[in-house]
PDB file of C-alpha atoms and ligand atoms in Angstrom:
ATOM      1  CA  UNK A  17       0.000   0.000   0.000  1.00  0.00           C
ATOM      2  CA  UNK A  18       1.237   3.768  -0.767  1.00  0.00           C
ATOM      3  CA  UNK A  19       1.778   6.339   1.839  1.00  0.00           C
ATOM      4  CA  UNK A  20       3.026   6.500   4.864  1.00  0.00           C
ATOM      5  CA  UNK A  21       1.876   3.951   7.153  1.00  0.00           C
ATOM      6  CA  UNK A  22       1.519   4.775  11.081  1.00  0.00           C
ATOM      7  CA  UNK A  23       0.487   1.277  12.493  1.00  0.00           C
ATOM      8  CA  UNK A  24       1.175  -1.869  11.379  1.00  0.00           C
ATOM      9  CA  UNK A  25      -0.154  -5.786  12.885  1.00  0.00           C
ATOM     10  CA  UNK A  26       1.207  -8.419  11.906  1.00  0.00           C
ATOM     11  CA  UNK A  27       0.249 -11.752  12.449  1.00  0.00           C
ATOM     12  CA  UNK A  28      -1.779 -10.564  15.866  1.00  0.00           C
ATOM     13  CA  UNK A  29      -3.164 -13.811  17.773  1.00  0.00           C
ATOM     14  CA  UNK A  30      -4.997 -13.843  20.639  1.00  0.00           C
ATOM     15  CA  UNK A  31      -7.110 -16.909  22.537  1.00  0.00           C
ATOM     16  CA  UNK A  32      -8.974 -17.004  25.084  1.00  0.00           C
ATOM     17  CA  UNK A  33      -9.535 -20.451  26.209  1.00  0.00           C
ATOM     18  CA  UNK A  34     -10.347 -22.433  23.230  1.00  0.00           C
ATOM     19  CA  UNK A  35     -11.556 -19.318  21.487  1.00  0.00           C
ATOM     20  CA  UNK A  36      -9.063 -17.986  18.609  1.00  0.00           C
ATOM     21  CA  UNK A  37     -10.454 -14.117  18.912  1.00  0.00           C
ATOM     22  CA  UNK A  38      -7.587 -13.115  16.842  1.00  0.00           C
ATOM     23  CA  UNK A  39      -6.088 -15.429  14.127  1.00  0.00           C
ATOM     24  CA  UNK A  40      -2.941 -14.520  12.508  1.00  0.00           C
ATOM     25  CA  UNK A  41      -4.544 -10.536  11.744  1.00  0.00           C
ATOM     26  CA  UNK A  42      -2.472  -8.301   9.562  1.00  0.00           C
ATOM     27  CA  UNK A  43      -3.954  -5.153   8.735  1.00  0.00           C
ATOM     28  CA  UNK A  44      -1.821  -1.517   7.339  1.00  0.00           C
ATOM     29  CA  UNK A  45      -3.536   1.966   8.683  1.00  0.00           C
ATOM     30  CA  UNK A  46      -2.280   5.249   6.718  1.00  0.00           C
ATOM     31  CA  UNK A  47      -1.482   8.256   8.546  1.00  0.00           C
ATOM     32  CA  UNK A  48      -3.994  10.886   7.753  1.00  0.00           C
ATOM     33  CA  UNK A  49      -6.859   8.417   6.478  1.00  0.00           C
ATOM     34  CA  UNK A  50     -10.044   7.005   7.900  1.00  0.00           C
ATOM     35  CA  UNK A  51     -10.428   3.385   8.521  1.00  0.00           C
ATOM     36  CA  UNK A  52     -13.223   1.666   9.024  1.00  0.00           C
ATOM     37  CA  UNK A  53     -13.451  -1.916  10.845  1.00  0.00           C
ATOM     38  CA  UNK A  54     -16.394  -4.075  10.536  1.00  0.00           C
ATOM     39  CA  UNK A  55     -17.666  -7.710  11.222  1.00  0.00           C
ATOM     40  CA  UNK A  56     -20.486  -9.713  12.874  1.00  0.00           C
ATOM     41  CA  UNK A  57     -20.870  -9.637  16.388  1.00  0.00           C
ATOM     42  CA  UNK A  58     -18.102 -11.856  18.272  1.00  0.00           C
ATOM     43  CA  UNK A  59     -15.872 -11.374  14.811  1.00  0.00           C
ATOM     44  CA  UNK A  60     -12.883  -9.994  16.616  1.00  0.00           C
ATOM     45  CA  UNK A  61     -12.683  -5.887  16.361  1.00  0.00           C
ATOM     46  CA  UNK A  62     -12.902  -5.148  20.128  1.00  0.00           C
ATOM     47  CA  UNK A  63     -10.304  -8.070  20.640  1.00  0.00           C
ATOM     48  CA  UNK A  64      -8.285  -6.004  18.171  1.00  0.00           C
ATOM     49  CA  UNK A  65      -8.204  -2.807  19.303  1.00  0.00           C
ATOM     50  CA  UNK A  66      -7.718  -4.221  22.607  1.00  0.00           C
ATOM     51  CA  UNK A  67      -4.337  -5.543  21.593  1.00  0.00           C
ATOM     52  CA  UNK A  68      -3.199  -2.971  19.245  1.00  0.00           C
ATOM     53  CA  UNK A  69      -4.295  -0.525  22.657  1.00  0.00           C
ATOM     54  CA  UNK A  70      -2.232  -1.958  25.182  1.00  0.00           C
ATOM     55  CA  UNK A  71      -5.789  -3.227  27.287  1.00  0.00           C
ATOM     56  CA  UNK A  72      -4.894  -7.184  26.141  1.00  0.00           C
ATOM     57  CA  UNK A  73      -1.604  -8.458  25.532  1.00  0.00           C
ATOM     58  CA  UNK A  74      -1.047 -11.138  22.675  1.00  0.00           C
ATOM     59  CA  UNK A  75      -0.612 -14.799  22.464  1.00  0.00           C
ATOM     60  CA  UNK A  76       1.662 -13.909  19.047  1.00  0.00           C
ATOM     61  CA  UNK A  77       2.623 -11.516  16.836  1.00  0.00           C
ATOM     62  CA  UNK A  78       3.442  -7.500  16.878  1.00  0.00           C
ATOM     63  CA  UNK A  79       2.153  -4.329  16.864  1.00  0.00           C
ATOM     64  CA  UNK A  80       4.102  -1.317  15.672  1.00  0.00           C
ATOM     65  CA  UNK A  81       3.337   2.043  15.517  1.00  0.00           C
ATOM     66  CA  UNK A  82       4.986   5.101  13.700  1.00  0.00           C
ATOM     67  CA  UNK A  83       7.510   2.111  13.238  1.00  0.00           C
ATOM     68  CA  UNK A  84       7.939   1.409  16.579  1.00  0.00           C
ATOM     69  CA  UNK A  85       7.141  -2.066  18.431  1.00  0.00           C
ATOM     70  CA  UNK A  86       4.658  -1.110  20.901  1.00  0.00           C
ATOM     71  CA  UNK A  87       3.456  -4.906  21.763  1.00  0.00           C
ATOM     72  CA  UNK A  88       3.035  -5.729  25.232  1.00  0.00           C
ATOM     73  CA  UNK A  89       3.360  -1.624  26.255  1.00  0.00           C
ATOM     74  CA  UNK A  90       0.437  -0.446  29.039  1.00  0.00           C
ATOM     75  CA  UNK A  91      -2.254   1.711  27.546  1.00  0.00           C
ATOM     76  CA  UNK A  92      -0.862   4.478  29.021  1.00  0.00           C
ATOM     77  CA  UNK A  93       2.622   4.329  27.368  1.00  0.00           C
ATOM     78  CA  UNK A  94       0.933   3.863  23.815  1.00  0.00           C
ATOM     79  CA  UNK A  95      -1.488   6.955  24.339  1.00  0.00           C
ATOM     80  CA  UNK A  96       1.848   8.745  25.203  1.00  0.00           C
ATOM     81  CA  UNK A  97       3.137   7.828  22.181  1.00  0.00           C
ATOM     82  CA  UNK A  98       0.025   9.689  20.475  1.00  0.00           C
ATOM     83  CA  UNK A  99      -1.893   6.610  20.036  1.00  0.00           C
ATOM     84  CA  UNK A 100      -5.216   7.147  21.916  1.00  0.00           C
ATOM     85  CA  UNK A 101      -8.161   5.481  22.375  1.00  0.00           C
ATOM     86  CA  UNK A 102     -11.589   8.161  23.091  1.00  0.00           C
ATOM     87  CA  UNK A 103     -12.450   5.829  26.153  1.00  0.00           C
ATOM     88  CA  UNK A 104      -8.770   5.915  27.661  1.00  0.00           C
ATOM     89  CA  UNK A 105      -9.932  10.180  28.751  1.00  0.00           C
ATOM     90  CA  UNK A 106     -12.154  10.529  31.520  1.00  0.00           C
ATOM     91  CA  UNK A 107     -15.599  11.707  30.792  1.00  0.00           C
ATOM     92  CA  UNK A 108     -15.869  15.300  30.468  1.00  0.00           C
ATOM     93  CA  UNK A 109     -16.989  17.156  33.623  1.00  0.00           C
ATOM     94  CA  UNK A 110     -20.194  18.245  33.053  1.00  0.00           C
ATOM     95  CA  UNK A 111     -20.007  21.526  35.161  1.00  0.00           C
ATOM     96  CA  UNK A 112     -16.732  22.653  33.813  1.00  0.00           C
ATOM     97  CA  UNK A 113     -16.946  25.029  30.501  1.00  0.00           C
ATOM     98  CA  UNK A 114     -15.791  22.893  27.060  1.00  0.00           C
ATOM     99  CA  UNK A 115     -12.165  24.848  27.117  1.00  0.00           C
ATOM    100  CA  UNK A 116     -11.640  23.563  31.033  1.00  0.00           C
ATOM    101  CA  UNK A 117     -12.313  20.184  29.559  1.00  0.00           C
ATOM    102  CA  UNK A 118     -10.382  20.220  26.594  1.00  0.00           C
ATOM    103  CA  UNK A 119      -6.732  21.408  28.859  1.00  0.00           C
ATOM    104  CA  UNK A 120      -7.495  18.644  31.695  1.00  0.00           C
ATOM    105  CA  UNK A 121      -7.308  16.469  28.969  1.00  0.00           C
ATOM    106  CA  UNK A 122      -3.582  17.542  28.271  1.00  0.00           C
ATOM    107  CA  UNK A 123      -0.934  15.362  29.919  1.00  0.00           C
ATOM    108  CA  UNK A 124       0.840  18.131  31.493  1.00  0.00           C
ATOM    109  CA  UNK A 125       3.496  17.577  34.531  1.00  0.00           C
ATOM    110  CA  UNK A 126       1.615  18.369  37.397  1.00  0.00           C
ATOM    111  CA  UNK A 127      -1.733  16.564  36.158  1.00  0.00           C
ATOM    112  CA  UNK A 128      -3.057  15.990  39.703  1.00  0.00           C
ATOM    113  CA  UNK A 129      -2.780  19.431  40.710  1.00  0.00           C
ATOM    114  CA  UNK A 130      -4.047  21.250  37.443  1.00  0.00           C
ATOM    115  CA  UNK A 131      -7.479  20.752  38.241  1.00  0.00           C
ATOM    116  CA  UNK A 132      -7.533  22.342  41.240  1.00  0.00           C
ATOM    117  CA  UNK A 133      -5.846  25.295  40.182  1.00  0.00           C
ATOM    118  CA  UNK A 134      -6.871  25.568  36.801  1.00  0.00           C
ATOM    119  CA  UNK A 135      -9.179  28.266  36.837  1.00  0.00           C
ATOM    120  CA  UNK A 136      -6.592  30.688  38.917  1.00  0.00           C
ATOM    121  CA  UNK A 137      -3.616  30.103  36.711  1.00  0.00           C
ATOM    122  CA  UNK A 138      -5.660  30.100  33.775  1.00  0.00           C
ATOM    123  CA  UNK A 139      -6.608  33.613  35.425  1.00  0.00           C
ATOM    124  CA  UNK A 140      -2.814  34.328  35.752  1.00  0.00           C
ATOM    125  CA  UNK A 141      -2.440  33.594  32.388  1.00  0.00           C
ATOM    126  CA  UNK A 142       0.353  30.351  33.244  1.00  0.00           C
ATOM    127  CA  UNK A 143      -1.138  28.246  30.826  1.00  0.00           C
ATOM    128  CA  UNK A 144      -1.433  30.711  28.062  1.00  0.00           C
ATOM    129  CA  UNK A 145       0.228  28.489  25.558  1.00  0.00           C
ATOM    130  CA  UNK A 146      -2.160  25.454  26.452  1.00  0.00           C
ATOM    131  CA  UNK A 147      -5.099  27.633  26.305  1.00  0.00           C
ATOM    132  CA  UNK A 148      -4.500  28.790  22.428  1.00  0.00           C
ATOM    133  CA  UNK A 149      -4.106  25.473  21.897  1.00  0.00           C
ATOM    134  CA  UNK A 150      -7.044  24.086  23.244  1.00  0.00           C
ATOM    135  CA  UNK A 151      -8.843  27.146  21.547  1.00  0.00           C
ATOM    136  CA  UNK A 152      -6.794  25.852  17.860  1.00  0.00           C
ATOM    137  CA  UNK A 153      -7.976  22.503  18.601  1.00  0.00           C
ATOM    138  CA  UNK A 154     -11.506  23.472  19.620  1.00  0.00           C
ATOM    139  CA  UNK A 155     -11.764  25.665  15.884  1.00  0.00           C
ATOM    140  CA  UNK A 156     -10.886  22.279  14.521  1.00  0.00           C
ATOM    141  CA  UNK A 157     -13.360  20.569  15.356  1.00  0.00           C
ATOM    142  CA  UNK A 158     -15.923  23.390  14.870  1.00  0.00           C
ATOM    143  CA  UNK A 159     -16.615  24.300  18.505  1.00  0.00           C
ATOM    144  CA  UNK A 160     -14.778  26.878  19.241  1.00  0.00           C
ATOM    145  CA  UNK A 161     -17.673  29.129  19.625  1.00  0.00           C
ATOM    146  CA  UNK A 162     -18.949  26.872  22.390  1.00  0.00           C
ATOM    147  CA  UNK A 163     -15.949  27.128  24.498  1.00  0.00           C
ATOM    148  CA  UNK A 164     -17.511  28.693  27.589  1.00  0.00           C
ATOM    149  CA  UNK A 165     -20.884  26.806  27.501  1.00  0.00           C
ATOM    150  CA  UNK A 166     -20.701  24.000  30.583  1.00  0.00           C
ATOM    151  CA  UNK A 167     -20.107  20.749  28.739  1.00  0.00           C
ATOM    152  CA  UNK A 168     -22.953  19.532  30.508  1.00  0.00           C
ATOM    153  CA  UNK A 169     -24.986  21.662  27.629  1.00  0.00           C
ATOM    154  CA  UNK A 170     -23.694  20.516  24.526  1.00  0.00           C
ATOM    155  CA  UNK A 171     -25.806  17.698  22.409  1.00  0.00           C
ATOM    156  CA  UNK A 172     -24.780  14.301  22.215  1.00  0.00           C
ATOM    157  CA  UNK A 173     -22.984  15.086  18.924  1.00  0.00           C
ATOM    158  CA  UNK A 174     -21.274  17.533  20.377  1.00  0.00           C
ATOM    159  CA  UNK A 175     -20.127  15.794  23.301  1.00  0.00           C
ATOM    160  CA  UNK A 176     -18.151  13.180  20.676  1.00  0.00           C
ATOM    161  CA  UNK A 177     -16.375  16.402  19.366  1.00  0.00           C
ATOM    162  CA  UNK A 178     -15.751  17.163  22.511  1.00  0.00           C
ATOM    163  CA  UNK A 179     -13.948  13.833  22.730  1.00  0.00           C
ATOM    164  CA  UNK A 180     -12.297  14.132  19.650  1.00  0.00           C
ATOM    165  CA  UNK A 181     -10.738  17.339  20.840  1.00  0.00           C
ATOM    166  CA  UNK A 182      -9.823  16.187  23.872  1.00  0.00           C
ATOM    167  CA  UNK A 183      -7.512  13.026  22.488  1.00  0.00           C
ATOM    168  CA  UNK A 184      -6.201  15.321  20.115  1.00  0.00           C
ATOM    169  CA  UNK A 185      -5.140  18.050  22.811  1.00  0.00           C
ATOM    170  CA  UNK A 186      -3.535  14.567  24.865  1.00  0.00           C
ATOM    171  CA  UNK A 187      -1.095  14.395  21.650  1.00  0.00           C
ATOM    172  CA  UNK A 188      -3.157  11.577  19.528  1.00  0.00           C
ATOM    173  CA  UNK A 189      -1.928  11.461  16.264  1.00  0.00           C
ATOM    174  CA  UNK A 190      -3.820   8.261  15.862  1.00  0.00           C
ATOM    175  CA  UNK A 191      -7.541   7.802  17.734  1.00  0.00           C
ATOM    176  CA  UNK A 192      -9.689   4.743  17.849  1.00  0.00           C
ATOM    177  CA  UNK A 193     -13.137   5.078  18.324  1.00  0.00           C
ATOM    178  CA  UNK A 194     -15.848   2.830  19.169  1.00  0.00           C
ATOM    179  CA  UNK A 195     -18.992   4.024  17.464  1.00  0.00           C
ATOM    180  CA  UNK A 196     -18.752   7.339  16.703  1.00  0.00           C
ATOM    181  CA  UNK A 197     -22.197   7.311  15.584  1.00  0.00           C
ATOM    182  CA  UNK A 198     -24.070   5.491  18.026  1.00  0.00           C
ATOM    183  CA  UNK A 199     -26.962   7.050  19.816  1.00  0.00           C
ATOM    184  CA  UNK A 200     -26.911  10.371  17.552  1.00  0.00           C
ATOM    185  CA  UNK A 201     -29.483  10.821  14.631  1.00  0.00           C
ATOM    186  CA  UNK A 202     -28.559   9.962  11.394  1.00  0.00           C
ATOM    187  CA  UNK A 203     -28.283  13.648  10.498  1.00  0.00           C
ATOM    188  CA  UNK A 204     -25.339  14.677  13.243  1.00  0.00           C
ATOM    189  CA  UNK A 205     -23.960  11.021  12.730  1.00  0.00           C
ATOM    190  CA  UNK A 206     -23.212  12.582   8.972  1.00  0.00           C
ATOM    191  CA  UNK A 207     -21.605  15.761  10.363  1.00  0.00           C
ATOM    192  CA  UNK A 208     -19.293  13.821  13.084  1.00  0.00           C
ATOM    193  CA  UNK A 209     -17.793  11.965  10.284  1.00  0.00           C
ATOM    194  CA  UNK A 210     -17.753  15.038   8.166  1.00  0.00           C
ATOM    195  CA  UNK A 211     -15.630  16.151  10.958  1.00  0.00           C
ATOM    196  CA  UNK A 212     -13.223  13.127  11.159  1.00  0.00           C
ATOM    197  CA  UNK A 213     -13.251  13.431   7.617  1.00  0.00           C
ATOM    198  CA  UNK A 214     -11.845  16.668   7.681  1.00  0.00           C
ATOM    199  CA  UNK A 215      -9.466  16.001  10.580  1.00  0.00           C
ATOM    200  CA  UNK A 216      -7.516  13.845   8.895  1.00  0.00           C
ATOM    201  CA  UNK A 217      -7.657  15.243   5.274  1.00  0.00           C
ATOM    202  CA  UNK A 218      -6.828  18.718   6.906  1.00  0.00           C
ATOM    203  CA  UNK A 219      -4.230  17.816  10.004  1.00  0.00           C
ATOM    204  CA  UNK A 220      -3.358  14.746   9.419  1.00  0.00           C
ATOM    205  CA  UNK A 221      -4.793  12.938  12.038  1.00  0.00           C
ATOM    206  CA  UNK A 222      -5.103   9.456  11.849  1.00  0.00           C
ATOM    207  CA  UNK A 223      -8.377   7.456  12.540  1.00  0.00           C
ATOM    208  CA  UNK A 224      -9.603   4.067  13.221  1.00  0.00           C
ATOM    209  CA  UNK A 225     -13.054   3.490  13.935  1.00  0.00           C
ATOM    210  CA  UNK A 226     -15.683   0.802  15.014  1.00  0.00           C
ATOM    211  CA  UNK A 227     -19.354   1.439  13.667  1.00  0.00           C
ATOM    212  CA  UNK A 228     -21.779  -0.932  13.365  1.00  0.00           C
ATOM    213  CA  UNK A 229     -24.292   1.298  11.736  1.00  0.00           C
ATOM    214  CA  UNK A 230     -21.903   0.810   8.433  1.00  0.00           C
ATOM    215  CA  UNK A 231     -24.353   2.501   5.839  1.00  0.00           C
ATOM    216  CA  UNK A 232     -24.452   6.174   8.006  1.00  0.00           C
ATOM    217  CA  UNK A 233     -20.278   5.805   7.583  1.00  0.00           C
ATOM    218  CA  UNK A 234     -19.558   4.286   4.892  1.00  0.00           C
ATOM    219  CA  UNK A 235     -19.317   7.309   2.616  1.00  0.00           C
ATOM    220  CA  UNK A 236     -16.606   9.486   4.529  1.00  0.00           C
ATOM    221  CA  UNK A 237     -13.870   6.161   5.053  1.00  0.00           C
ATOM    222  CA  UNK A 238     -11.479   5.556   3.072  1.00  0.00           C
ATOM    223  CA  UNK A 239     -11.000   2.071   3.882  1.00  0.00           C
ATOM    224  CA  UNK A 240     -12.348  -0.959   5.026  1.00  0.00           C
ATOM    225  CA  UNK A 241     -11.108  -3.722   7.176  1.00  0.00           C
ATOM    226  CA  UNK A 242     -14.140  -6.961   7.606  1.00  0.00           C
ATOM    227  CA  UNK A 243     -13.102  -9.127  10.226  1.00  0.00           C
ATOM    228  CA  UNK A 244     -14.891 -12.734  10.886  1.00  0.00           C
ATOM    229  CA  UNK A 245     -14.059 -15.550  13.199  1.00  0.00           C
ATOM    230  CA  UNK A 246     -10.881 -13.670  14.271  1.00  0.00           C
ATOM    231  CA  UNK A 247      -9.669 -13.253  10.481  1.00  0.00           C
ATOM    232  CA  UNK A 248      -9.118 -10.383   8.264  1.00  0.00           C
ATOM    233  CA  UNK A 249     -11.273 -11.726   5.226  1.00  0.00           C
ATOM    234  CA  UNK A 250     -11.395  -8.681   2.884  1.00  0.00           C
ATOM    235  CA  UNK A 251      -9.794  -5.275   2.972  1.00  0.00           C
ATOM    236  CA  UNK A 252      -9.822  -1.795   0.996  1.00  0.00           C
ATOM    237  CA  UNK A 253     -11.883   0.729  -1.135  1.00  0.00           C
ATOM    238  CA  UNK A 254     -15.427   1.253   0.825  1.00  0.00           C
ATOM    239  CA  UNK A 255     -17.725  -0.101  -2.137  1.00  0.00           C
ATOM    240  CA  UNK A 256     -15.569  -3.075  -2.718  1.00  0.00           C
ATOM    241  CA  UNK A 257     -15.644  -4.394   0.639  1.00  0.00           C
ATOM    242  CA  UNK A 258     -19.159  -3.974   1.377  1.00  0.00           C
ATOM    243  CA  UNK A 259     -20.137  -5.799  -1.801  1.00  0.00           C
ATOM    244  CA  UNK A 260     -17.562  -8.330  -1.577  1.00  0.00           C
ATOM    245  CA  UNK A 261     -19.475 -11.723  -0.965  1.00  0.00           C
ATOM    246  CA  UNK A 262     -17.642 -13.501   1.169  1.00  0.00           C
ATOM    247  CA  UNK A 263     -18.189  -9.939   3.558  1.00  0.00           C
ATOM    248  CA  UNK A 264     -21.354 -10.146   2.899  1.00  0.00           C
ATOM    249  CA  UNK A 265     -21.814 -14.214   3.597  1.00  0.00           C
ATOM    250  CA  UNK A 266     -20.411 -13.463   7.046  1.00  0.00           C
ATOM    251  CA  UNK A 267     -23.220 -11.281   7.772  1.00  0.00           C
ATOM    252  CA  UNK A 268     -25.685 -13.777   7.352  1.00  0.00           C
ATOM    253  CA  UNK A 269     -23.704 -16.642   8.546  1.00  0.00           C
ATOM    254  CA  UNK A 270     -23.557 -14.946  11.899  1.00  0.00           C
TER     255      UNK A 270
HETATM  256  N1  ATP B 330     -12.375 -11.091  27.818  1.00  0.00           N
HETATM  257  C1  ATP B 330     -12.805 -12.137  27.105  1.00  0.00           C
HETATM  258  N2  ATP B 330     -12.856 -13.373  27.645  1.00  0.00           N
HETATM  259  C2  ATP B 330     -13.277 -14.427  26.927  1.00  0.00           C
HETATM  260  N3  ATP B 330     -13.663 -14.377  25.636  1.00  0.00           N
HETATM  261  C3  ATP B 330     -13.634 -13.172  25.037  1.00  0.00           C
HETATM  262  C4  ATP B 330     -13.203 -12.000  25.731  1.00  0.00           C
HETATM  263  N4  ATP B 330     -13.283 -10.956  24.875  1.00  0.00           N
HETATM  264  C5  ATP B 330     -13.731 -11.441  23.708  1.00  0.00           C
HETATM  265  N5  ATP B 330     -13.944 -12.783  23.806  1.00  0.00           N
HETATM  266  C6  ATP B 330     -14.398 -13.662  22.720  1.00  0.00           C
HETATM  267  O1  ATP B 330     -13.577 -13.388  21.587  1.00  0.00           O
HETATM  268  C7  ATP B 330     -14.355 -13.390  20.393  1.00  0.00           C
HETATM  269  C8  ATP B 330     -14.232 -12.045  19.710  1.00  0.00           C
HETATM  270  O2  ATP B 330     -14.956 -11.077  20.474  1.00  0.00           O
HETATM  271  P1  ATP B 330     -14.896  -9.521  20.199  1.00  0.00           P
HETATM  272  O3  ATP B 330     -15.584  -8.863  21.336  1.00  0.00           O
HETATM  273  O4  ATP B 330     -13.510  -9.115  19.908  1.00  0.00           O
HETATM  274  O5  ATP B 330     -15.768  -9.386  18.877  1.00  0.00           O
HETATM  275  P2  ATP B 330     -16.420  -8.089  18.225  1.00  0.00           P
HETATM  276  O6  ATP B 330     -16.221  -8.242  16.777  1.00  0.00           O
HETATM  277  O7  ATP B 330     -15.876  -6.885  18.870  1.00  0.00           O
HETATM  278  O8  ATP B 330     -17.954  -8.249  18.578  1.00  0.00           O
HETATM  279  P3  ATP B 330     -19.104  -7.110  18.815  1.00  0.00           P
HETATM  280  O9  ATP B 330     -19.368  -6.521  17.472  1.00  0.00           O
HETATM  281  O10 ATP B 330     -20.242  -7.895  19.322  1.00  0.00           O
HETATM  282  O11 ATP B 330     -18.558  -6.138  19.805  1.00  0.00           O
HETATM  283  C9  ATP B 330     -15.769 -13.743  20.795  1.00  0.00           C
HETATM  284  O12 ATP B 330     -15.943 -15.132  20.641  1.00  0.00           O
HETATM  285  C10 ATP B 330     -15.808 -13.365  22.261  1.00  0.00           C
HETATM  286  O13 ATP B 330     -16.751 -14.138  22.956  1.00  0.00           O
END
């Protein structure tokens, strides 16, 4: 494949029990592009992004990222390495404004103590720097003009933006999400992956995503991995994946 390629898996196994949840997977992301992962239920992605996350380690095979071997790292050493998962954050206070959200979510030195004093030394103007940058990040993903609303006011939607933003301001330069567009109309489903669309067209960031409802994504991906019975069994271009039969068999066989 062409480009430049941020993570690679090669020959990832994983078993639990007698169950093979991960069979000899390969699979090539591209910096800067959307991927999307699907399969039947009990095909393998959570096992996958497990692994590739740090959260499971693996009976075989590696993982690297940016051409590094991160297999067998903790989650919090890959997320360091800008590899983030939305979940890893912790939810957003709801009674803090969208821009108080967005820096707690940076991994600065004194992390424990930032919260506490955020709101004075953002008054002091000590975390100037962070602040434009949370404000950059915030324009990015178009809610900039929400940034002293408490987060406890924004729409579902918005609260996945909110998420977005605040992996990116924790130095992801890759992000795997699980259902981006679950529980959010079909609409705003359109406009979150308009936005992840743009994100990585635009600043390069790298995506990986989980969506079951595959016809509300398919459109703004621009590729596919299918997974079933712990196997990669077709990968590439959107419309060729989707329509490939043997994708389409494991549908209905599960
Ligand atoms: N912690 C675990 N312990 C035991 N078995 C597990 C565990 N996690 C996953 N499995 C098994 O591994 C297989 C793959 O499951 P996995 O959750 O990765 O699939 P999935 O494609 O993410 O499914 P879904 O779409 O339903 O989330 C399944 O047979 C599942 O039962």
């Amino acid at each position: 494949m062409a480009g430049d390629i941020i993570l690679r898996v090669e020959d990832l196994e994983k078993r639990f029990g007698g169950i093979v949840a991960l069979d000899k997977v390969n699979l090539e992301i591209e910096r800067g592009k959307v991927t999307l992962l699907i399969g039947p239920n009990g095909s393998g992605k959570t096992t996958l992004v497990n692994v590739i996350s740090g959260f499971y380690k693996p009976d075989g095979g590696r993982v690297l990222f940016k051409g590094r071997d991160i297999t067998g790292m903790s989650p919090h050493e890959i997320s360091k390495l800008g590899l983030v998962r939305t979940f890893q954050i912790p939810k957003p206070f709801t009674n803090l404004t969208v821009l108080e959200n967005v820096l707690t979510a940076a991994d600065s030195p004194g992390e424990n103590v930032y919260l506490a004093g955020l709101a004075r030394r953002l008054w002091l103007g000590f975390e100037k720097r962070a602040a434009a940058r949370a404000f950059e990040i915030l324009g990015w993903v178009g809610l900039d003009h929400m940034w002293d609303r408490r987060s406890g006011e924004l729409s579902g939607g918005q609260m996945k933006l909110l998420e977005i933003a605040r992996a990116i301001m924790k130095g992801a330069e890759m992000i795997i999400m699980d259902e981006p567009a679950a529980g959010v109309n079909p609409r705003l489903a359109g406009s979150i992956m308009e936005r992840i669309k743009y994100l990585a067209r635009e600043k390069g960031i790298t995506f990986l995503i989980i969506e079951h409802r595959i016809g509300l994504v398919k459109e703004y991906v621009d590729r596919v991995y299918a997974m079933s019975m712990g196997k990669v069994i077709a990968s590439g271009k959107p419309d060729e994946v989707l329509n490939n039969p043997v994708v389409l068999e494991s549908y209905l066989g599960g």
